[in-house]
């Protein structure tokens, strides 16, 4: 009996993956919000969950630290997707990647005049491709969090960040000026594990597929 390791990130992805795990008969027996543990047991002795940062899920699965994982499309694009089999769009943790600026900033003027735009973001690949497709020159500033602060402090003209309800932008007097892409979370599987642990992984993939809205 080989161990199956599933990589998840705490928060929306963890919470919204639980019903899919239930469809596979898997229950996580510890609450990550109440425990400091990074490896969580399940009701099935051969299935465990490892908690990693959302951006690290593709890396864990790529190198076999986990056999499978749930990762946002944003994290998958930034990672590049090497070594990953991506069988399912799980349609969970939906949001979008958008450009936002300080209220009052002339974004249309800044991008049509062809002047350089200072962009702060955690999503440098997505931002680089997007502005390149518009022919806008950008000076990219890589950040790891609290991107909303960048336009407010003069660090950047614009940010590229995830938007869900828009509450975070509103609370910081920022305006969403362009939507770059819709995001949802995908199931990713290590390609070697898919061969070596074919039966148990296929069982989980099929159960997840049957629990999706389109059946
Ligand atoms: C994301 C994003 C925004 C927020 C947007 O952060 O970076 O800060 O959610 O959501 P809203 O439009 O509903 O306000 P997340 O909570 O995923 O965590 P992070 O800051 O670690 O990226």
PDB file of C-alpha atoms and ligand atoms in Angstrom:
ATOM      1  CA  UNK A   1       0.000   0.000   0.000  1.00  0.00           C
ATOM      2  CA  UNK A   2       1.777   3.148  -1.170  1.00  0.00           C
ATOM      3  CA  UNK A   3       1.093   6.511   0.443  1.00  0.00           C
ATOM      4  CA  UNK A   4      -0.731   9.157  -1.589  1.00  0.00           C
ATOM      5  CA  UNK A   5       0.260  12.735  -0.719  1.00  0.00           C
ATOM      6  CA  UNK A   6      -2.003  15.635  -1.696  1.00  0.00           C
ATOM      7  CA  UNK A   7      -0.676  19.216  -1.589  1.00  0.00           C
ATOM      8  CA  UNK A   8      -3.144  21.944  -0.642  1.00  0.00           C
ATOM      9  CA  UNK A   9      -2.878  25.550   0.497  1.00  0.00           C
ATOM     10  CA  UNK A  10      -4.790  26.839   3.510  1.00  0.00           C
ATOM     11  CA  UNK A  11      -7.862  28.993   2.958  1.00  0.00           C
ATOM     12  CA  UNK A  12     -10.257  28.904   0.027  1.00  0.00           C
ATOM     13  CA  UNK A  13      -8.460  26.145  -1.871  1.00  0.00           C
ATOM     14  CA  UNK A  14      -8.388  23.870   1.200  1.00  0.00           C
ATOM     15  CA  UNK A  15     -12.012  24.623   2.129  1.00  0.00           C
ATOM     16  CA  UNK A  16     -13.373  24.185  -1.389  1.00  0.00           C
ATOM     17  CA  UNK A  17     -11.400  20.968  -1.994  1.00  0.00           C
ATOM     18  CA  UNK A  18     -12.994  19.244   1.046  1.00  0.00           C
ATOM     19  CA  UNK A  19     -16.296  18.418  -0.753  1.00  0.00           C
ATOM     20  CA  UNK A  20     -14.327  16.921  -3.658  1.00  0.00           C
ATOM     21  CA  UNK A  21     -12.305  14.793  -1.225  1.00  0.00           C
ATOM     22  CA  UNK A  22     -15.563  13.702   0.397  1.00  0.00           C
ATOM     23  CA  UNK A  23     -16.693  12.425  -3.014  1.00  0.00           C
ATOM     24  CA  UNK A  24     -13.575  10.233  -2.973  1.00  0.00           C
ATOM     25  CA  UNK A  25     -14.451   9.035   0.539  1.00  0.00           C
ATOM     26  CA  UNK A  26     -11.589  11.059   2.042  1.00  0.00           C
ATOM     27  CA  UNK A  27     -12.040  13.148   5.191  1.00  0.00           C
ATOM     28  CA  UNK A  28      -9.237  15.317   6.576  1.00  0.00           C
ATOM     29  CA  UNK A  29      -9.245  14.573  10.291  1.00  0.00           C
ATOM     30  CA  UNK A  30      -7.535  17.731  11.530  1.00  0.00           C
ATOM     31  CA  UNK A  31      -8.439  21.414  11.047  1.00  0.00           C
ATOM     32  CA  UNK A  32      -5.479  23.369   9.592  1.00  0.00           C
ATOM     33  CA  UNK A  33      -6.807  26.598  11.124  1.00  0.00           C
ATOM     34  CA  UNK A  34      -6.544  25.052  14.629  1.00  0.00           C
ATOM     35  CA  UNK A  35      -3.312  23.124  14.237  1.00  0.00           C
ATOM     36  CA  UNK A  36       0.277  24.070  13.412  1.00  0.00           C
ATOM     37  CA  UNK A  37       0.834  20.713  11.735  1.00  0.00           C
ATOM     38  CA  UNK A  38       1.917  20.742   8.094  1.00  0.00           C
ATOM     39  CA  UNK A  39       1.060  17.098   7.440  1.00  0.00           C
ATOM     40  CA  UNK A  40      -2.576  16.280   8.079  1.00  0.00           C
ATOM     41  CA  UNK A  41      -3.875  12.733   8.347  1.00  0.00           C
ATOM     42  CA  UNK A  42      -7.111  11.610   6.707  1.00  0.00           C
ATOM     43  CA  UNK A  43      -9.600   8.847   7.473  1.00  0.00           C
ATOM     44  CA  UNK A  44      -7.695   6.743   4.941  1.00  0.00           C
ATOM     45  CA  UNK A  45      -4.329   5.477   6.261  1.00  0.00           C
ATOM     46  CA  UNK A  46      -2.747   5.688   2.789  1.00  0.00           C
ATOM     47  CA  UNK A  47      -3.811   9.289   2.044  1.00  0.00           C
ATOM     48  CA  UNK A  48      -2.316  12.395   3.663  1.00  0.00           C
ATOM     49  CA  UNK A  49      -2.513  16.131   3.009  1.00  0.00           C
ATOM     50  CA  UNK A  50       0.506  18.442   3.087  1.00  0.00           C
ATOM     51  CA  UNK A  51      -0.059  22.181   3.580  1.00  0.00           C
ATOM     52  CA  UNK A  52       2.117  24.422   1.422  1.00  0.00           C
ATOM     53  CA  UNK A  53       1.971  27.991   0.166  1.00  0.00           C
ATOM     54  CA  UNK A  54      -0.325  28.313  -2.870  1.00  0.00           C
ATOM     55  CA  UNK A  55       2.604  29.243  -5.114  1.00  0.00           C
ATOM     56  CA  UNK A  56       4.546  26.172  -3.934  1.00  0.00           C
ATOM     57  CA  UNK A  57       1.879  23.571  -4.834  1.00  0.00           C
ATOM     58  CA  UNK A  58       3.076  23.157  -8.467  1.00  0.00           C
ATOM     59  CA  UNK A  59       6.697  22.780  -7.286  1.00  0.00           C
ATOM     60  CA  UNK A  60       5.838  20.113  -4.692  1.00  0.00           C
ATOM     61  CA  UNK A  61       3.928  18.109  -7.285  1.00  0.00           C
ATOM     62  CA  UNK A  62       6.536  18.622 -10.037  1.00  0.00           C
ATOM     63  CA  UNK A  63       9.334  17.131  -7.906  1.00  0.00           C
ATOM     64  CA  UNK A  64       7.216  14.423  -6.267  1.00  0.00           C
ATOM     65  CA  UNK A  65       7.043  15.971  -2.773  1.00  0.00           C
ATOM     66  CA  UNK A  66       3.339  15.428  -3.357  1.00  0.00           C
ATOM     67  CA  UNK A  67       1.674  13.063  -5.827  1.00  0.00           C
ATOM     68  CA  UNK A  68      -1.072  15.508  -6.612  1.00  0.00           C
ATOM     69  CA  UNK A  69      -2.251  18.946  -5.619  1.00  0.00           C
ATOM     70  CA  UNK A  70      -4.760  21.710  -6.125  1.00  0.00           C
ATOM     71  CA  UNK A  71      -3.296  24.878  -7.605  1.00  0.00           C
ATOM     72  CA  UNK A  72      -4.709  28.155  -8.880  1.00  0.00           C
ATOM     73  CA  UNK A  73      -4.275  28.872 -12.578  1.00  0.00           C
ATOM     74  CA  UNK A  74      -2.272  31.951 -11.486  1.00  0.00           C
ATOM     75  CA  UNK A  75       0.259  29.768  -9.616  1.00  0.00           C
ATOM     76  CA  UNK A  76       0.390  27.280 -12.514  1.00  0.00           C
ATOM     77  CA  UNK A  77       1.170  29.985 -15.070  1.00  0.00           C
ATOM     78  CA  UNK A  78       3.870  31.543 -12.879  1.00  0.00           C
ATOM     79  CA  UNK A  79       5.392  28.084 -12.265  1.00  0.00           C
ATOM     80  CA  UNK A  80       5.308  27.101 -15.935  1.00  0.00           C
ATOM     81  CA  UNK A  81       3.638  23.695 -15.520  1.00  0.00           C
ATOM     82  CA  UNK A  82       6.730  21.530 -16.201  1.00  0.00           C
ATOM     83  CA  UNK A  83       6.306  17.895 -15.107  1.00  0.00           C
ATOM     84  CA  UNK A  84       2.643  18.329 -14.278  1.00  0.00           C
ATOM     85  CA  UNK A  85      -0.346  16.460 -15.627  1.00  0.00           C
ATOM     86  CA  UNK A  86      -3.401  18.703 -15.386  1.00  0.00           C
ATOM     87  CA  UNK A  87      -6.507  16.513 -15.739  1.00  0.00           C
ATOM     88  CA  UNK A  88      -9.237  18.743 -14.267  1.00  0.00           C
ATOM     89  CA  UNK A  89     -10.340  22.329 -13.910  1.00  0.00           C
ATOM     90  CA  UNK A  90     -12.011  22.026 -10.501  1.00  0.00           C
ATOM     91  CA  UNK A  91     -13.997  25.279 -10.926  1.00  0.00           C
ATOM     92  CA  UNK A  92     -13.214  26.260  -7.321  1.00  0.00           C
ATOM     93  CA  UNK A  93     -11.538  29.275  -5.675  1.00  0.00           C
ATOM     94  CA  UNK A  94     -12.643  31.400  -8.604  1.00  0.00           C
ATOM     95  CA  UNK A  95     -11.330  34.927  -8.951  1.00  0.00           C
ATOM     96  CA  UNK A  96      -9.599  37.023 -11.591  1.00  0.00           C
ATOM     97  CA  UNK A  97      -6.245  38.653 -12.218  1.00  0.00           C
ATOM     98  CA  UNK A  98      -6.653  42.376 -12.787  1.00  0.00           C
ATOM     99  CA  UNK A  99      -4.753  45.611 -13.152  1.00  0.00           C
ATOM    100  CA  UNK A 100      -5.519  48.190 -10.458  1.00  0.00           C
ATOM    101  CA  UNK A 101      -4.373  51.754  -9.935  1.00  0.00           C
ATOM    102  CA  UNK A 102      -4.865  54.562  -7.427  1.00  0.00           C
ATOM    103  CA  UNK A 103      -8.223  56.332  -7.844  1.00  0.00           C
ATOM    104  CA  UNK A 104      -7.556  59.348 -10.056  1.00  0.00           C
ATOM    105  CA  UNK A 105      -4.525  57.868 -11.853  1.00  0.00           C
ATOM    106  CA  UNK A 106      -4.875  58.290 -15.644  1.00  0.00           C
ATOM    107  CA  UNK A 107      -4.333  54.657 -16.601  1.00  0.00           C
ATOM    108  CA  UNK A 108      -5.722  54.959 -20.139  1.00  0.00           C
ATOM    109  CA  UNK A 109      -3.406  57.907 -20.731  1.00  0.00           C
ATOM    110  CA  UNK A 110      -0.449  56.033 -19.307  1.00  0.00           C
ATOM    111  CA  UNK A 111      -0.945  52.972 -21.522  1.00  0.00           C
ATOM    112  CA  UNK A 112      -1.891  54.761 -24.762  1.00  0.00           C
ATOM    113  CA  UNK A 113       0.938  57.303 -24.743  1.00  0.00           C
ATOM    114  CA  UNK A 114       3.345  54.399 -24.763  1.00  0.00           C
ATOM    115  CA  UNK A 115       5.110  55.785 -21.721  1.00  0.00           C
ATOM    116  CA  UNK A 116       6.667  53.368 -19.278  1.00  0.00           C
ATOM    117  CA  UNK A 117       4.424  51.971 -16.609  1.00  0.00           C
ATOM    118  CA  UNK A 118       5.741  50.937 -13.194  1.00  0.00           C
ATOM    119  CA  UNK A 119       3.974  47.691 -12.285  1.00  0.00           C
ATOM    120  CA  UNK A 120       4.297  45.948  -8.910  1.00  0.00           C
ATOM    121  CA  UNK A 121       3.153  42.345  -8.677  1.00  0.00           C
ATOM    122  CA  UNK A 122       3.668  38.821  -7.442  1.00  0.00           C
ATOM    123  CA  UNK A 123       2.505  37.646 -10.898  1.00  0.00           C
ATOM    124  CA  UNK A 124       5.389  38.819 -13.077  1.00  0.00           C
ATOM    125  CA  UNK A 125       4.880  36.298 -15.917  1.00  0.00           C
ATOM    126  CA  UNK A 126       1.187  37.076 -16.286  1.00  0.00           C
ATOM    127  CA  UNK A 127       1.848  40.834 -16.063  1.00  0.00           C
ATOM    128  CA  UNK A 128       4.788  40.741 -18.497  1.00  0.00           C
ATOM    129  CA  UNK A 129       2.799  38.810 -21.135  1.00  0.00           C
ATOM    130  CA  UNK A 130      -0.261  41.007 -20.720  1.00  0.00           C
ATOM    131  CA  UNK A 131       1.518  44.341 -21.120  1.00  0.00           C
ATOM    132  CA  UNK A 132       3.714  42.974 -23.919  1.00  0.00           C
ATOM    133  CA  UNK A 133       0.552  42.028 -25.845  1.00  0.00           C
ATOM    134  CA  UNK A 134      -0.607  45.649 -25.475  1.00  0.00           C
ATOM    135  CA  UNK A 135       2.766  47.038 -26.536  1.00  0.00           C
ATOM    136  CA  UNK A 136       3.203  48.789 -23.205  1.00  0.00           C
ATOM    137  CA  UNK A 137       6.707  49.056 -21.734  1.00  0.00           C
ATOM    138  CA  UNK A 138       6.758  48.104 -18.079  1.00  0.00           C
ATOM    139  CA  UNK A 139       9.218  48.364 -15.263  1.00  0.00           C
ATOM    140  CA  UNK A 140       8.359  45.289 -13.206  1.00  0.00           C
ATOM    141  CA  UNK A 141       8.729  45.325  -9.442  1.00  0.00           C
ATOM    142  CA  UNK A 142       8.442  41.865  -7.882  1.00  0.00           C
ATOM    143  CA  UNK A 143       6.534  41.777  -4.596  1.00  0.00           C
ATOM    144  CA  UNK A 144       5.468  38.869  -2.393  1.00  0.00           C
ATOM    145  CA  UNK A 145       2.348  40.359  -0.776  1.00  0.00           C
ATOM    146  CA  UNK A 146       0.377  43.468   0.201  1.00  0.00           C
ATOM    147  CA  UNK A 147       0.599  44.689  -3.390  1.00  0.00           C
ATOM    148  CA  UNK A 148      -2.168  47.217  -2.705  1.00  0.00           C
ATOM    149  CA  UNK A 149       0.384  49.353  -0.866  1.00  0.00           C
ATOM    150  CA  UNK A 150       2.561  49.893  -3.927  1.00  0.00           C
ATOM    151  CA  UNK A 151       0.467  52.542  -5.750  1.00  0.00           C
ATOM    152  CA  UNK A 152      -0.380  54.227  -2.441  1.00  0.00           C
ATOM    153  CA  UNK A 153       3.251  54.746  -1.505  1.00  0.00           C
ATOM    154  CA  UNK A 154       4.531  55.714  -4.958  1.00  0.00           C
ATOM    155  CA  UNK A 155       6.396  52.433  -5.436  1.00  0.00           C
ATOM    156  CA  UNK A 156       4.436  51.724  -8.643  1.00  0.00           C
ATOM    157  CA  UNK A 157       1.747  53.153 -10.935  1.00  0.00           C
ATOM    158  CA  UNK A 158      -0.222  49.928 -11.126  1.00  0.00           C
ATOM    159  CA  UNK A 159      -0.506  46.494  -9.564  1.00  0.00           C
ATOM    160  CA  UNK A 160      -1.463  43.155 -11.054  1.00  0.00           C
ATOM    161  CA  UNK A 161      -3.232  41.098  -8.383  1.00  0.00           C
ATOM    162  CA  UNK A 162      -6.020  38.633  -7.695  1.00  0.00           C
ATOM    163  CA  UNK A 163      -9.446  40.174  -7.247  1.00  0.00           C
ATOM    164  CA  UNK A 164     -12.406  38.298  -5.859  1.00  0.00           C
ATOM    165  CA  UNK A 165     -15.018  40.532  -4.215  1.00  0.00           C
ATOM    166  CA  UNK A 166     -13.056  43.739  -4.866  1.00  0.00           C
ATOM    167  CA  UNK A 167     -13.236  44.591  -1.148  1.00  0.00           C
ATOM    168  CA  UNK A 168      -9.460  44.766  -0.721  1.00  0.00           C
ATOM    169  CA  UNK A 169      -9.105  47.222  -3.611  1.00  0.00           C
ATOM    170  CA  UNK A 170     -12.011  49.371  -2.374  1.00  0.00           C
ATOM    171  CA  UNK A 171     -10.651  49.468   1.184  1.00  0.00           C
ATOM    172  CA  UNK A 172      -7.387  50.857  -0.197  1.00  0.00           C
ATOM    173  CA  UNK A 173      -8.923  53.365  -2.648  1.00  0.00           C
ATOM    174  CA  UNK A 174      -7.732  51.446  -5.683  1.00  0.00           C
ATOM    175  CA  UNK A 175      -9.679  50.975  -8.909  1.00  0.00           C
ATOM    176  CA  UNK A 176      -9.749  47.857 -11.085  1.00  0.00           C
ATOM    177  CA  UNK A 177      -8.995  49.175 -14.580  1.00  0.00           C
ATOM    178  CA  UNK A 178      -8.542  45.979 -16.597  1.00  0.00           C
ATOM    179  CA  UNK A 179      -9.280  42.301 -16.133  1.00  0.00           C
ATOM    180  CA  UNK A 180      -6.465  40.091 -17.423  1.00  0.00           C
ATOM    181  CA  UNK A 181      -7.877  36.595 -16.945  1.00  0.00           C
ATOM    182  CA  UNK A 182     -10.332  34.471 -14.999  1.00  0.00           C
ATOM    183  CA  UNK A 183      -8.793  32.133 -12.438  1.00  0.00           C
ATOM    184  CA  UNK A 184      -9.940  28.841 -10.976  1.00  0.00           C
ATOM    185  CA  UNK A 185      -8.072  25.996  -9.317  1.00  0.00           C
ATOM    186  CA  UNK A 186      -6.901  22.905 -11.162  1.00  0.00           C
ATOM    187  CA  UNK A 187      -5.994  19.391 -10.092  1.00  0.00           C
ATOM    188  CA  UNK A 188      -2.348  18.686 -10.925  1.00  0.00           C
ATOM    189  CA  UNK A 189      -0.667  15.295 -10.783  1.00  0.00           C
ATOM    190  CA  UNK A 190       3.000  14.250 -10.806  1.00  0.00           C
ATOM    191  CA  UNK A 191       3.617  12.487 -14.122  1.00  0.00           C
ATOM    192  CA  UNK A 192       5.811   9.709 -12.677  1.00  0.00           C
ATOM    193  CA  UNK A 193       3.381   9.063  -9.811  1.00  0.00           C
ATOM    194  CA  UNK A 194       0.582   8.745 -12.343  1.00  0.00           C
ATOM    195  CA  UNK A 195       2.349   5.673 -13.707  1.00  0.00           C
ATOM    196  CA  UNK A 196       3.647   4.222 -10.417  1.00  0.00           C
ATOM    197  CA  UNK A 197       0.481   4.758  -8.357  1.00  0.00           C
ATOM    198  CA  UNK A 198      -1.986   4.593 -11.224  1.00  0.00           C
ATOM    199  CA  UNK A 199      -4.934   2.856  -9.526  1.00  0.00           C
ATOM    200  CA  UNK A 200      -5.228   4.975  -6.340  1.00  0.00           C
ATOM    201  CA  UNK A 201      -4.609   8.234  -8.235  1.00  0.00           C
ATOM    202  CA  UNK A 202      -7.122   7.391 -10.939  1.00  0.00           C
ATOM    203  CA  UNK A 203      -9.692   6.641  -8.238  1.00  0.00           C
ATOM    204  CA  UNK A 204      -9.216  10.125  -6.754  1.00  0.00           C
ATOM    205  CA  UNK A 205      -9.192  11.886 -10.148  1.00  0.00           C
ATOM    206  CA  UNK A 206     -12.395  10.089 -11.208  1.00  0.00           C
ATOM    207  CA  UNK A 207     -14.133  10.903  -7.903  1.00  0.00           C
ATOM    208  CA  UNK A 208     -13.179  14.599  -8.233  1.00  0.00           C
ATOM    209  CA  UNK A 209     -14.438  14.603 -11.845  1.00  0.00           C
ATOM    210  CA  UNK A 210     -17.771  13.080 -10.849  1.00  0.00           C
ATOM    211  CA  UNK A 211     -18.232  15.712  -8.109  1.00  0.00           C
ATOM    212  CA  UNK A 212     -17.809  18.680 -10.476  1.00  0.00           C
ATOM    213  CA  UNK A 213     -20.894  20.680 -11.504  1.00  0.00           C
ATOM    214  CA  UNK A 214     -20.880  19.290 -15.071  1.00  0.00           C
ATOM    215  CA  UNK A 215     -20.689  15.749 -13.590  1.00  0.00           C
TER     216      UNK A 215
HETATM  217  C1  LIG B   1      -5.935  37.904  -2.549  1.00  0.00           C
HETATM  218  C2  LIG B   1      -5.397  39.130  -3.270  1.00  0.00           C
HETATM  219  C3  LIG B   1      -6.117  40.269  -2.632  1.00  0.00           C
HETATM  220  C4  LIG B   1      -7.418  39.638  -2.161  1.00  0.00           C
HETATM  221  C5  LIG B   1      -8.524  40.001  -3.079  1.00  0.00           C
HETATM  222  O1  LIG B   1      -5.176  37.645  -1.448  1.00  0.00           O
HETATM  223  O2  LIG B   1      -3.993  39.221  -3.153  1.00  0.00           O
HETATM  224  O3  LIG B   1      -5.386  40.800  -1.563  1.00  0.00           O
HETATM  225  O4  LIG B   1      -7.260  38.224  -2.184  1.00  0.00           O
HETATM  226  O5  LIG B   1      -9.778  39.519  -2.602  1.00  0.00           O
HETATM  227  P1  LIG B   1     -11.055  40.474  -2.569  1.00  0.00           P
HETATM  228  O6  LIG B   1     -11.205  41.082  -3.938  1.00  0.00           O
HETATM  229  O7  LIG B   1     -12.197  39.546  -2.236  1.00  0.00           O
HETATM  230  O8  LIG B   1     -10.832  41.510  -1.515  1.00  0.00           O
HETATM  231  P2  LIG B   1      -5.344  36.248  -0.705  1.00  0.00           P
HETATM  232  O9  LIG B   1      -6.398  36.362   0.330  1.00  0.00           O
HETATM  233  O10 LIG B   1      -5.522  35.157  -1.708  1.00  0.00           O
HETATM  234  O11 LIG B   1      -3.979  36.040   0.045  1.00  0.00           O
HETATM  235  P3  LIG B   1      -2.527  36.640  -0.286  1.00  0.00           P
HETATM  236  O12 LIG B   1      -2.585  38.056   0.197  1.00  0.00           O
HETATM  237  O13 LIG B   1      -1.631  35.763   0.500  1.00  0.00           O
HETATM  238  O14 LIG B   1      -2.331  36.524  -1.775  1.00  0.00           O
END
